Amino acid sequence: MAKPGIRYVCTNCGAITLKYSGKCFECQSWETLQEMHDEPRNNAGEKAASAWNPPPCETLAPQNDPAPPARKTTGMRELDRVLGGGLMPSSAVLVGGEPGIGKSTLMLQLAPSASLAGTLYVCGEESPAQVRDRARRLSITSDAVRLLPEVRLENILAAIEKELPEIVVVDSIQTLFSGEYRSSAGTITQIRECTSELIRRAKTRGFILLIVGHITKAGSLAGPKALEHMVDTVLQFEGENHLRYRIIRSVKNRFGPTNEIGVFRMEEEGLEEVTNPSEFFISDRSTDIPGNAVLGAIEGTRALLVEVQALVSKTNFTMPQRISSGFDLKRLSIILAVLEKRLGIPTWGQDVFIKVAGGLRLVEPAADLAIAAAVASGVRNTPLDPSTVCAGEIGLSGELRAIGEGERRIREAAHLGFRKILLPEANTRELKAPVLGLPLDIVGCRTLQDALDRML
Ligand code: TYD
Ligand code: MG
């Protein structure tokens, strides 16, 4: 039965329903619905409509255009690039990631950098002593960063009014609560209300708001999707937190490109930028082992070479396993079906494991060909040509479909000394002289069969 005044919000996808159920009707995840109370705040809304004065509207005429605001650089070039050129004044950025992945470290590192004076660091999770300890480890000795051990929203807002900081870091949003609501910290009501109040304040007072939010292993932060709509930019940490590498991806950005990634290494002295990520994503590969392929990828605005691995082995289960880290399982199923049906490369009765180097998550369809090649190489137990890079989207009839940014993939492969690149034929038709002059073979393939024939 629906209860009056109570709604349920899915912490995974943000869907709202009136009736509780164990499973979200929208995203089908289990036990993610959280109770949310409709709590009236005050009676301002009841004022007669005639009592309000509408503000004047603006036109789109060019004389109304203010000069674009100068962005603040964070002192980390990789991070600035992910943000689309630095932090935008008055913007709200949500930084999500699993516990222990480096969110607090990143916040502390970017706060005192040259152009950023006056940061208010709200440490709801750790004591100032712990934060100071970390700062010492990171050799940060700036007095521009002020620590505020507080979790009550009203007190935080008061501190902002008093300190008038340039940046406010909230670490983490799950620890905050507003006295206006009865629910406890970490519930969806509190998270949403605290965030929206802070954002409102950031826009009127003109500070940059950085919100840290925890995401569980399953990928959900209490209310992350709801927050994603509210903030301007969402940065997400990817990668395994027991490995040294960290990838920061912009999954939403009102002021820059999305899906832009920055690669970092967690060192003793904090996060360090990795400026040549291609070399890192193909660094430890073994060239004579079946099942390894090199993908010419585009991540955001950057071309990257990435190693993908497939292990195909006889199953001990009635249902063979399909396990993938860094690549979508549904797309893997489609590729396996195409390999079996169109090319006669069967994987039934075999477990298939896929792994993308460095904890990277491949989202673009151009990754298909490398995955298919790795699987085919695993099935045949024959290594692929180690000096070949490939990229291409696979269609259901086994054809290779055109992909974006062929030229940039070619340049990156040549830059790292690969001798051959396989691309969909459509991508190789109108190449210009500088690309054709590069010291590598550019091979256009119409079908997956054609591409595999040239690699295996
Ligand atoms: P932290 O920023 O506290 O993670 P989060 O805020 O996302 O929970 O970082 C946690 C990990 O990073 C911890 O395991 C220690 C490690 N670390 C380093 O390796 N080097 C460093 O300089 C710092 C500060 C942390
Ligand atoms: Mg932390």
GROMACS .gro file of C-alpha atoms and ligand atoms in nm:
model
  482
    1MET     CA    1   0.000   0.000   0.000
    2ALA     CA    2   0.121   0.347  -0.077
    3LYS     CA    3   0.162   0.559   0.236
    4PRO     CA    4   0.074   0.928   0.219
    5GLY     CA    5   0.371   1.165   0.207
    6ILE     CA    6   0.621   0.887   0.143
    7ARG     CA    7   0.797   0.813  -0.181
    8TYR     CA    8   1.069   0.566  -0.263
    9VAL     CA    9   1.375   0.662  -0.462
   10CYS     CA   10   1.607   0.413  -0.627
   11THR     CA   11   1.962   0.487  -0.515
   12ASN     CA   12   2.091   0.335  -0.835
   13CYS     CA   13   1.892   0.508  -1.108
   14GLY     CA   14   1.699   0.781  -0.928
   15ALA     CA   15   1.354   0.647  -1.026
   16ILE     CA   16   1.073   0.746  -0.790
   17THR     CA   17   0.780   0.528  -0.696
   18LEU     CA   18   0.494   0.546  -0.445
   19LYS     CA   19   0.502   0.182  -0.348
   20TYR     CA   20   0.786  -0.008  -0.190
   21SER     CA   21   0.920  -0.310  -0.367
   22GLY     CA   22   1.235  -0.517  -0.332
   23LYS     CA   23   1.332  -0.451  -0.691
   24CYS     CA   24   1.349  -0.120  -0.876
   25PHE     CA   25   1.086  -0.114  -1.153
   26GLU     CA   26   1.314   0.099  -1.370
   27CYS     CA   27   1.668  -0.040  -1.351
   28GLN     CA   28   1.576  -0.381  -1.203
   29SER     CA   29   1.835  -0.362  -0.926
   30TRP     CA   30   1.752  -0.522  -0.593
   31GLU     CA   31   1.711  -0.350  -0.257
   32THR     CA   32   1.799  -0.007  -0.383
   33LEU     CA   33   1.473   0.172  -0.293
   34GLN     CA   34   1.503   0.421  -0.010
   35GLU     CA   35   1.224   0.593   0.172
   36MET     CA   36   1.191   0.966   0.111
   37HIS     CA   37   0.954   1.189   0.301
   38ASP     CA   38   0.770   1.481   0.153
   39GLU     CA   39   0.855   1.731   0.419
   40PRO     CA   40   0.704   2.075   0.373
   41ARG     CA   41   0.975   2.334   0.440
   42ASN     CA   42   0.792   2.661   0.487
   43ASN     CA   43   0.485   2.836   0.354
   44ALA     CA   44   0.663   3.061   0.105
   45GLY     CA   45   0.507   2.869  -0.177
   46GLU     CA   46   0.160   2.957  -0.059
   47LYS     CA   47   0.202   3.327  -0.115
   48ALA     CA   48  -0.043   3.447  -0.379
   49ALA     CA   49   0.105   3.441  -0.726
   50SER     CA   50   0.020   3.809  -0.771
   51ALA     CA   51   0.251   3.901  -0.484
   52TRP     CA   52   0.564   3.797  -0.675
   53ASN     CA   53   0.752   4.034  -0.904
   54PRO     CA   54   0.880   3.855  -1.211
   55PRO     CA   55   1.244   3.948  -1.288
   56PRO     CA   56   1.320   4.107  -1.627
   57CYS     CA   57   1.402   3.859  -1.902
   58GLU     CA   58   1.712   3.879  -2.119
   59THR     CA   59   1.736   3.829  -2.493
   60LEU     CA   60   1.999   3.640  -2.685
   61ALA     CA   61   2.130   3.960  -2.844
   62PRO     CA   62   2.511   3.964  -2.851
   63GLN     CA   63   2.541   4.279  -2.640
   64ASN     CA   64   2.394   4.081  -2.351
   65ASP     CA   65   2.676   3.827  -2.371
   66PRO     CA   66   2.910   3.855  -2.080
   67ALA     CA   67   3.275   3.766  -2.148
   68PRO     CA   68   3.332   3.394  -2.083
   69PRO     CA   69   3.451   3.354  -1.725
   70ALA     CA   70   3.813   3.257  -1.673
   71ARG     CA   71   3.856   2.901  -1.554
   72LYS     CA   72   4.069   2.812  -1.256
   73THR     CA   73   4.344   2.569  -1.322
   74THR     CA   74   4.386   2.288  -1.073
   75GLY     CA   75   4.761   2.260  -1.111
   76MET     CA   76   4.716   1.916  -1.270
   77ARG     CA   77   4.710   1.926  -1.648
   78GLU     CA   78   4.537   1.588  -1.677
   79LEU     CA   79   4.259   1.703  -1.448
   80ASP     CA   80   4.219   2.038  -1.624
   81ARG     CA   81   4.176   1.856  -1.952
   82VAL     CA   82   3.909   1.627  -1.808
   83LEU     CA   83   3.727   1.933  -1.678
   84GLY     CA   84   3.740   2.093  -2.022
   85GLY     CA   85   4.013   2.346  -1.938
   86GLY     CA   86   3.996   2.389  -1.561
   87LEU     CA   87   3.730   2.457  -1.302
   88MET     CA   88   3.447   2.687  -1.407
   89PRO     CA   89   3.367   2.963  -1.156
   90SER     CA   90   3.044   2.907  -0.959
   91SER     CA   91   3.012   2.551  -1.084
   92ALA     CA   92   2.928   2.238  -0.890
   93VAL     CA   93   3.136   1.926  -0.947
   94LEU     CA   94   3.052   1.582  -0.810
   95VAL     CA   95   3.350   1.351  -0.762
   96GLY     CA   96   3.244   0.988  -0.724
   97GLY     CA   97   3.440   0.672  -0.658
   98GLU     CA   98   3.480   0.375  -0.430
   99PRO     CA   99   3.613   0.427  -0.080
  100GLY     CA  100   3.992   0.435  -0.074
  101ILE     CA  101   4.036   0.520  -0.441
  102GLY     CA  102   4.178   0.867  -0.382
  103LYS     CA  103   3.897   1.121  -0.378
  104SER     CA  104   4.012   1.300  -0.063
  105THR     CA  105   4.370   1.295  -0.188
  106LEU     CA  106   4.265   1.458  -0.515
  107MET     CA  107   4.062   1.726  -0.337
  108LEU     CA  108   4.350   1.814  -0.111
  109GLN     CA  109   4.598   1.822  -0.398
  110LEU     CA  110   4.399   2.053  -0.620
  111ALA     CA  111   4.280   2.290  -0.349
  112PRO     CA  112   4.592   2.500  -0.279
  113SER     CA  113   4.737   2.508  -0.630
  114ALA     CA  114   4.864   2.843  -0.754
  115SER     CA  115   4.549   3.012  -0.877
  116LEU     CA  116   4.327   2.876  -0.608
  117ALA     CA  117   4.334   3.090  -0.300
  118GLY     CA  118   4.091   3.033  -0.018
  119THR     CA  119   3.948   2.684   0.004
  120LEU     CA  120   3.705   2.576   0.272
  121TYR     CA  121   3.748   2.203   0.320
  122VAL     CA  122   3.448   2.053   0.499
  123CYS     CA  123   3.577   1.731   0.647
  124GLY     CA  124   3.277   1.541   0.766
  125GLU     CA  125   3.445   1.208   0.740
  126GLU     CA  126   3.784   1.260   0.895
  127SER     CA  127   3.912   1.474   1.177
  128PRO     CA  128   4.118   1.781   1.087
  129ALA     CA  129   4.418   1.599   1.235
  130GLN     CA  130   4.377   1.318   0.984
  131VAL     CA  131   4.338   1.562   0.696
  132ARG     CA  132   4.643   1.755   0.816
  133ASP     CA  133   4.833   1.430   0.832
  134ARG     CA  134   4.747   1.356   0.471
  135ALA     CA  135   4.838   1.711   0.370
  136ARG     CA  136   5.180   1.662   0.530
  137ARG     CA  137   5.224   1.343   0.328
  138LEU     CA  138   5.137   1.536   0.016
  139SER     CA  139   5.372   1.820   0.117
  140ILE     CA  140   5.089   2.071   0.116
  141THR     CA  141   5.159   2.353   0.354
  142SER     CA  142   4.930   2.621   0.223
  143ASP     CA  143   4.737   2.841   0.461
  144ALA     CA  144   4.483   2.899   0.184
  145VAL     CA  145   4.309   2.576   0.286
  146ARG     CA  146   4.089   2.603   0.593
  147LEU     CA  147   3.950   2.288   0.750
  148LEU     CA  148   3.596   2.278   0.880
  149PRO     CA  149   3.501   1.971   1.083
  150GLU     CA  150   3.124   2.005   1.051
  151VAL     CA  151   2.836   1.798   0.919
  152ARG     CA  152   2.540   2.025   0.982
  153LEU     CA  153   2.442   2.211   0.665
  154GLU     CA  154   2.327   2.528   0.843
  155ASN     CA  155   2.664   2.565   1.016
  156ILE     CA  156   2.849   2.501   0.692
  157LEU     CA  157   2.647   2.769   0.515
  158ALA     CA  158   2.720   3.010   0.799
  159ALA     CA  159   3.091   2.933   0.772
  160ILE     CA  160   3.077   2.999   0.397
  161GLU     CA  161   2.915   3.339   0.461
  162LYS     CA  162   3.189   3.423   0.705
  163GLU     CA  163   3.491   3.294   0.515
  164LEU     CA  164   3.374   3.372   0.161
  165PRO     CA  165   3.597   3.102   0.010
  166GLU     CA  166   3.678   3.061  -0.355
  167ILE     CA  167   3.631   2.685  -0.335
  168VAL     CA  168   3.423   2.470  -0.103
  169VAL     CA  169   3.508   2.100  -0.079
  170VAL     CA  170   3.247   1.877   0.085
  171ASP     CA  171   3.400   1.544   0.185
  172SER     CA  172   3.169   1.359   0.177
  173ILE     CA  173   2.809   1.450   0.092
  174GLN     CA  174   2.691   1.132   0.267
  175THR     CA  175   2.794   1.273   0.605
  176LEU     CA  176   2.594   1.597   0.577
  177PHE     CA  177   2.254   1.665   0.723
  178SER     CA  178   2.021   1.959   0.741
  179GLY     CA  179   1.831   2.029   1.063
  180GLU     CA  180   1.520   2.103   0.857
  181TYR     CA  181   1.462   1.737   0.784
  182ARG     CA  182   1.401   1.456   1.022
  183SER     CA  183   1.580   1.186   0.826
  184SER     CA  184   1.937   1.100   0.915
  185ALA     CA  185   2.254   1.181   0.725
  186GLY     CA  186   2.315   0.967   0.419
  187THR     CA  187   1.950   0.925   0.329
  188ILE     CA  188   1.836   1.034  -0.008
  189THR     CA  189   1.633   1.328   0.126
  190GLN     CA  190   1.932   1.468   0.314
  191ILE     CA  191   2.174   1.416   0.029
  192ARG     CA  192   1.949   1.584  -0.224
  193GLU     CA  193   1.846   1.874  -0.005
  194CYS     CA  194   2.197   1.946   0.119
  195THR     CA  195   2.332   1.931  -0.235
  196SER     CA  196   2.067   2.158  -0.380
  197GLU     CA  197   2.111   2.415  -0.103
  198LEU     CA  198   2.490   2.413  -0.149
  199ILE     CA  199   2.457   2.447  -0.526
  200ARG     CA  200   2.217   2.736  -0.485
  201ARG     CA  201   2.466   2.905  -0.256
  202ALA     CA  202   2.754   2.837  -0.496
  203LYS     CA  203   2.568   3.010  -0.778
  204THR     CA  204   2.470   3.315  -0.572
  205ARG     CA  205   2.793   3.353  -0.375
  206GLY     CA  206   3.014   3.259  -0.670
  207PHE     CA  207   3.231   2.982  -0.528
  208ILE     CA  208   3.330   2.651  -0.684
  209LEU     CA  209   3.164   2.358  -0.512
  210LEU     CA  210   3.337   2.021  -0.512
  211ILE     CA  211   3.125   1.741  -0.372
  212VAL     CA  212   3.276   1.404  -0.286
  213GLY     CA  213   3.039   1.107  -0.301
  214HIS     CA  214   3.107   0.744  -0.228
  215ILE     CA  215   3.013   0.480  -0.475
  216THR     CA  216   2.986   0.119  -0.370
  217LYS     CA  217   3.141  -0.171  -0.557
  218ALA     CA  218   2.811  -0.220  -0.739
  219GLY     CA  219   2.847   0.133  -0.875
  220SER     CA  220   2.585   0.310  -0.672
  221LEU     CA  221   2.624   0.601  -0.439
  222ALA     CA  222   2.324   0.678  -0.226
  223GLY     CA  223   2.136   0.902  -0.462
  224PRO     CA  224   2.411   0.952  -0.720
  225LYS     CA  225   2.183   0.970  -1.018
  226ALA     CA  226   1.964   1.223  -0.846
  227LEU     CA  227   2.277   1.429  -0.779
  228GLU     CA  228   2.402   1.392  -1.133
  229HIS     CA  229   2.105   1.595  -1.259
  230MET     CA  230   2.178   1.873  -1.016
  231VAL     CA  231   2.550   1.933  -1.060
  232ASP     CA  232   2.731   2.076  -1.364
  233THR     CA  233   3.005   1.819  -1.386
  234VAL     CA  234   3.040   1.459  -1.269
  235LEU     CA  235   3.386   1.310  -1.241
  236GLN     CA  236   3.417   0.943  -1.168
  237PHE     CA  237   3.716   0.746  -1.052
  238GLU     CA  238   3.768   0.419  -1.237
  239GLY     CA  239   4.025   0.150  -1.185
  240GLU     CA  240   4.097  -0.101  -0.914
  241ASN     CA  241   4.192   0.063  -0.591
  242HIS     CA  242   4.452  -0.199  -0.510
  243LEU     CA  243   4.636  -0.116  -0.830
  244ARG     CA  244   4.838   0.200  -0.855
  245TYR     CA  245   4.658   0.345  -1.154
  246ARG     CA  246   4.355   0.567  -1.135
  247ILE     CA  247   4.142   0.689  -1.420
  248ILE     CA  248   3.923   0.994  -1.378
  249ARG     CA  249   3.644   1.022  -1.629
  250SER     CA  250   3.401   1.307  -1.690
  251VAL     CA  251   3.066   1.131  -1.721
  252LYS     CA  252   2.880   1.459  -1.740
  253ASN     CA  253   3.010   1.805  -1.817
  254ARG     CA  254   2.811   2.117  -1.891
  255PHE     CA  255   3.133   2.305  -1.964
  256GLY     CA  256   3.341   2.057  -2.160
  257PRO     CA  257   3.358   1.723  -2.334
  258THR     CA  258   3.220   1.413  -2.166
  259ASN     CA  259   3.392   1.078  -2.142
  260GLU     CA  260   3.724   1.258  -2.127
  261ILE     CA  261   3.970   1.061  -1.919
  262GLY     CA  262   4.277   1.153  -1.719
  263VAL     CA  263   4.522   0.887  -1.608
  264PHE     CA  264   4.698   0.910  -1.272
  265ARG     CA  265   4.928   0.697  -1.062
  266MET     CA  266   4.886   0.681  -0.683
  267GLU     CA  267   5.232   0.731  -0.537
  268GLU     CA  268   5.362   0.781  -0.188
  269GLU     CA  269   5.325   1.156  -0.236
  270GLY     CA  270   4.974   1.144  -0.381
  271LEU     CA  271   4.829   1.131  -0.730
  272GLU     CA  272   5.071   1.188  -1.016
  273GLU     CA  273   4.972   1.252  -1.374
  274VAL     CA  274   5.053   0.991  -1.637
  275THR     CA  275   5.127   1.193  -1.946
  276ASN     CA  276   5.177   0.906  -2.194
  277PRO     CA  277   4.879   0.681  -2.117
  278SER     CA  278   4.908   0.472  -2.436
  279GLU     CA  279   5.242   0.344  -2.322
  280PHE     CA  280   5.091   0.255  -1.990
  281PHE     CA  281   4.790   0.067  -2.132
  282ILE     CA  282   5.012  -0.151  -2.349
  283SER     CA  283   5.317  -0.156  -2.122
  284ASP     CA  284   5.316  -0.504  -1.972
  285ARG     CA  285   5.181  -0.701  -2.262
  286SER     CA  286   5.317  -1.036  -2.368
  287THR     CA  287   5.322  -1.050  -2.744
  288ASP     CA  288   5.347  -1.426  -2.790
  289ILE     CA  289   5.040  -1.530  -2.589
  290PRO     CA  290   4.710  -1.608  -2.763
  291GLY     CA  291   4.416  -1.387  -2.672
  292ASN     CA  292   4.589  -1.048  -2.658
  293ALA     CA  293   4.492  -0.768  -2.898
  294VAL     CA  294   4.575  -0.398  -2.914
  295LEU     CA  295   4.290  -0.156  -2.966
  296GLY     CA  296   4.333   0.190  -3.114
  297ALA     CA  297   4.084   0.365  -2.888
  298ILE     CA  298   3.947   0.716  -2.857
  299GLU     CA  299   3.862   0.815  -2.504
  300GLY     CA  300   3.711   1.160  -2.492
  301THR     CA  301   3.933   1.379  -2.705
  302ARG     CA  302   4.235   1.156  -2.671
  303ALA     CA  303   4.365   0.869  -2.882
  304LEU     CA  304   4.494   0.577  -2.675
  305LEU     CA  305   4.629   0.233  -2.744
  306VAL     CA  306   4.489  -0.024  -2.505
  307GLU     CA  307   4.557  -0.392  -2.465
  308VAL     CA  308   4.253  -0.620  -2.437
  309GLN     CA  309   4.283  -0.981  -2.329
  310ALA     CA  310   4.057  -1.281  -2.375
  311LEU     CA  311   4.094  -1.616  -2.207
  312VAL     CA  312   3.890  -1.898  -2.356
  313SER     CA  313   3.892  -2.227  -2.173
  314LYS     CA  314   3.680  -2.541  -2.151
  315THR     CA  315   3.400  -2.494  -1.901
  316ASN     CA  316   3.324  -2.706  -1.598
  317PHE     CA  317   2.973  -2.572  -1.571
  318THR     CA  318   2.654  -2.655  -1.756
  319MET     CA  319   2.622  -2.287  -1.845
  320PRO     CA  320   2.956  -2.154  -1.971
  321GLN     CA  321   3.070  -1.838  -1.798
  322ARG     CA  322   3.104  -1.498  -1.962
  323ILE     CA  323   3.301  -1.268  -1.738
  324SER     CA  324   3.423  -0.928  -1.840
  325SER     CA  325   3.608  -0.648  -1.671
  326GLY     CA  326   3.602  -0.324  -1.864
  327PHE     CA  327   3.370  -0.431  -2.147
  328ASP     CA  328   2.992  -0.461  -2.161
  329LEU     CA  329   2.870  -0.820  -2.122
  330LYS     CA  330   2.576  -0.782  -2.358
  331ARG     CA  331   2.802  -0.659  -2.633
  332LEU     CA  332   3.037  -0.947  -2.563
  333SER     CA  333   2.746  -1.191  -2.613
  334ILE     CA  334   2.667  -1.033  -2.948
  335ILE     CA  335   3.029  -1.057  -3.060
  336LEU     CA  336   3.044  -1.423  -2.955
  337ALA     CA  337   2.725  -1.493  -3.148
  338VAL     CA  338   2.864  -1.324  -3.461
  339LEU     CA  339   3.190  -1.517  -3.432
  340GLU     CA  340   2.999  -1.843  -3.407
  341LYS     CA  341   2.726  -1.784  -3.662
  342ARG     CA  342   2.909  -1.587  -3.932
  343LEU     CA  343   3.265  -1.706  -3.897
  344GLY     CA  344   3.226  -2.056  -3.757
  345ILE     CA  345   3.435  -1.979  -3.449
  346PRO     CA  346   3.235  -2.144  -3.170
  347THR     CA  347   3.263  -2.064  -2.801
  348TRP     CA  348   2.989  -2.289  -2.667
  349GLY     CA  349   3.116  -2.520  -2.401
  350GLN     CA  350   3.388  -2.268  -2.322
  351ASP     CA  351   3.423  -2.002  -2.057
  352VAL     CA  352   3.518  -1.663  -2.196
  353PHE     CA  353   3.693  -1.406  -1.978
  354ILE     CA  354   3.767  -1.055  -2.101
  355LYS     CA  355   3.997  -0.804  -1.938
  356VAL     CA  356   4.088  -0.453  -2.041
  357ALA     CA  357   4.430  -0.331  -1.930
  358GLY     CA  358   4.467  -0.089  -1.645
  359GLY     CA  359   4.108  -0.106  -1.520
  360LEU     CA  360   3.988   0.104  -1.814
  361ARG     CA  361   3.623   0.070  -1.913
  362LEU     CA  362   3.572   0.068  -2.291
  363VAL     CA  363   3.252   0.235  -2.398
  364GLU     CA  364   3.289   0.312  -2.767
  365PRO     CA  365   3.163   0.058  -3.026
  366ALA     CA  366   3.502   0.071  -3.202
  367ALA     CA  367   3.632  -0.165  -2.932
  368ASP     CA  368   3.435  -0.456  -3.086
  369LEU     CA  369   3.700  -0.564  -3.334
  370ALA     CA  370   3.977  -0.592  -3.075
  371ILE     CA  371   3.753  -0.797  -2.846
  372ALA     CA  372   3.653  -1.028  -3.133
  373ALA     CA  373   4.016  -1.065  -3.240
  374ALA     CA  374   4.127  -1.147  -2.885
  375VAL     CA  375   3.853  -1.411  -2.850
  376ALA     CA  376   3.926  -1.563  -3.192
  377SER     CA  377   4.295  -1.575  -3.108
  378GLY     CA  378   4.210  -1.746  -2.779
  379VAL     CA  379   3.984  -2.003  -2.945
  380ARG     CA  380   4.243  -2.085  -3.212
  381ASN     CA  381   4.521  -2.074  -2.954
  382THR     CA  382   4.731  -1.865  -3.191
  383PRO     CA  383   4.882  -1.528  -3.096
  384LEU     CA  384   4.783  -1.222  -3.300
  385ASP     CA  385   5.044  -1.025  -3.490
  386PRO     CA  386   5.197  -0.813  -3.209
  387SER     CA  387   5.274  -0.515  -3.431
  388THR     CA  388   4.911  -0.467  -3.538
  389VAL     CA  389   4.655  -0.231  -3.388
  390CYS     CA  390   4.285  -0.260  -3.473
  391ALA     CA  391   3.955  -0.078  -3.424
  392GLY     CA  392   3.609  -0.124  -3.571
  393GLU     CA  393   3.245  -0.172  -3.487
  394ILE     CA  394   3.102  -0.515  -3.574
  395GLY     CA  395   2.754  -0.544  -3.727
  396LEU     CA  396   2.527  -0.843  -3.684
  397SER     CA  397   2.609  -0.985  -4.026
  398GLY     CA  398   2.980  -0.976  -3.948
  399GLU     CA  399   3.049  -0.655  -4.139
  400LEU     CA  400   3.280  -0.385  -4.008
  401ARG     CA  401   3.111  -0.049  -3.968
  402ALA     CA  402   3.275   0.290  -3.991
  403ILE     CA  403   3.397   0.444  -3.668
  404GLY     CA  404   3.485   0.797  -3.565
  405GLU     CA  405   3.831   0.954  -3.570
  406GLY     CA  406   4.013   0.697  -3.782
  407GLU     CA  407   4.300   0.932  -3.852
  408ARG     CA  408   4.378   1.002  -3.490
  409ARG     CA  409   4.391   0.629  -3.419
  410ILE     CA  410   4.631   0.583  -3.709
  411ARG     CA  411   4.859   0.862  -3.585
  412GLU     CA  412   4.872   0.721  -3.233
  413ALA     CA  413   4.958   0.372  -3.361
  414ALA     CA  414   5.235   0.514  -3.579
  415HIS     CA  415   5.358   0.729  -3.291
  416LEU     CA  416   5.408   0.422  -3.073
  417GLY     CA  417   5.588   0.228  -3.344
  418PHE     CA  418   5.319  -0.017  -3.455
  419ARG     CA  419   5.357  -0.136  -3.813
  420LYS     CA  420   5.000  -0.206  -3.914
  421ILE     CA  421   4.652  -0.080  -3.832
  422LEU     CA  422   4.328  -0.253  -3.932
  423LEU     CA  423   4.022  -0.033  -3.966
  424PRO     CA  424   3.679  -0.063  -4.129
  425GLU     CA  425   3.720  -0.006  -4.501
  426ALA     CA  426   3.498   0.303  -4.489
  427ASN     CA  427   3.754   0.468  -4.262
  428THR     CA  428   4.041   0.420  -4.503
  429ARG     CA  429   3.882   0.552  -4.820
  430GLU     CA  430   3.962   0.920  -4.808
  431LEU     CA  431   4.283   0.945  -4.615
  432LYS     CA  432   4.502   1.246  -4.686
  433ALA     CA  433   4.869   1.263  -4.767
  434PRO     CA  434   5.019   1.326  -4.420
  435VAL     CA  435   4.844   1.021  -4.276
  436LEU     CA  436   4.926   0.805  -4.578
  437GLY     CA  437   5.289   0.906  -4.539
  438LEU     CA  438   5.314   0.760  -4.188
  439PRO     CA  439   5.544   0.459  -4.153
  440LEU     CA  440   5.272   0.198  -4.105
  441ASP     CA  441   5.036  -0.008  -4.321
  442ILE     CA  442   4.678   0.112  -4.312
  443VAL     CA  443   4.451  -0.177  -4.400
  444GLY     CA  444   4.079  -0.132  -4.462
  445CYS     CA  445   3.863  -0.440  -4.401
  446ARG     CA  446   3.501  -0.483  -4.502
  447THR     CA  447   3.425  -0.776  -4.275
  448LEU     CA  448   3.533  -0.927  -3.949
  449GLN     CA  449   3.646  -1.235  -4.140
  450ASP     CA  450   3.867  -1.021  -4.357
  451ALA     CA  451   4.024  -0.853  -4.052
  452LEU     CA  452   4.086  -1.178  -3.867
  453ASP     CA  453   4.245  -1.333  -4.176
  454ARG     CA  454   4.501  -1.054  -4.167
  455MET     CA  455   4.574  -1.079  -3.798
  456LEU     CA  456   4.580  -1.452  -3.730
  457TYD     P1  457   4.183   0.861  -0.008
  457TYD     O1  458   4.207   0.987  -0.081
  457TYD     O2  459   4.171   0.868   0.140
  457TYD     O3  460   4.056   0.783  -0.066
  457TYD     P2  461   3.901   0.818  -0.061
  457TYD     O4  462   3.887   0.958  -0.013
  457TYD     O5  463   3.853   0.801  -0.203
  457TYD     O6  464   3.835   0.720   0.028
  457TYD     O7  465   4.306   0.767  -0.052
  457TYD     C1  466   4.312   0.643  -0.003
  457TYD     C2  467   4.428   0.557  -0.048
  457TYD     O8  468   4.533   0.622  -0.113
  457TYD     C3  469   4.485   0.495   0.075
  457TYD     O9  470   4.478   0.355   0.055
  457TYD     C4  471   4.624   0.544   0.084
  457TYD     C5  472   4.657   0.584  -0.054
  457TYD     N1  473   4.749   0.696  -0.061
  457TYD     C6  474   4.871   0.680  -0.123
  457TYD    O10  475   4.908   0.574  -0.171
  457TYD     N2  476   4.956   0.788  -0.131
  457TYD     C7  477   4.923   0.909  -0.079
  457TYD    O11  478   5.000   1.003  -0.089
  457TYD     C8  479   4.796   0.922  -0.014
  457TYD     C9  480   4.754   1.053   0.047
  457TYD    C10  481   4.712   0.816  -0.007
  458MG      MG  482   3.799   1.017   0.168
   0.00000   0.00000   0.00000
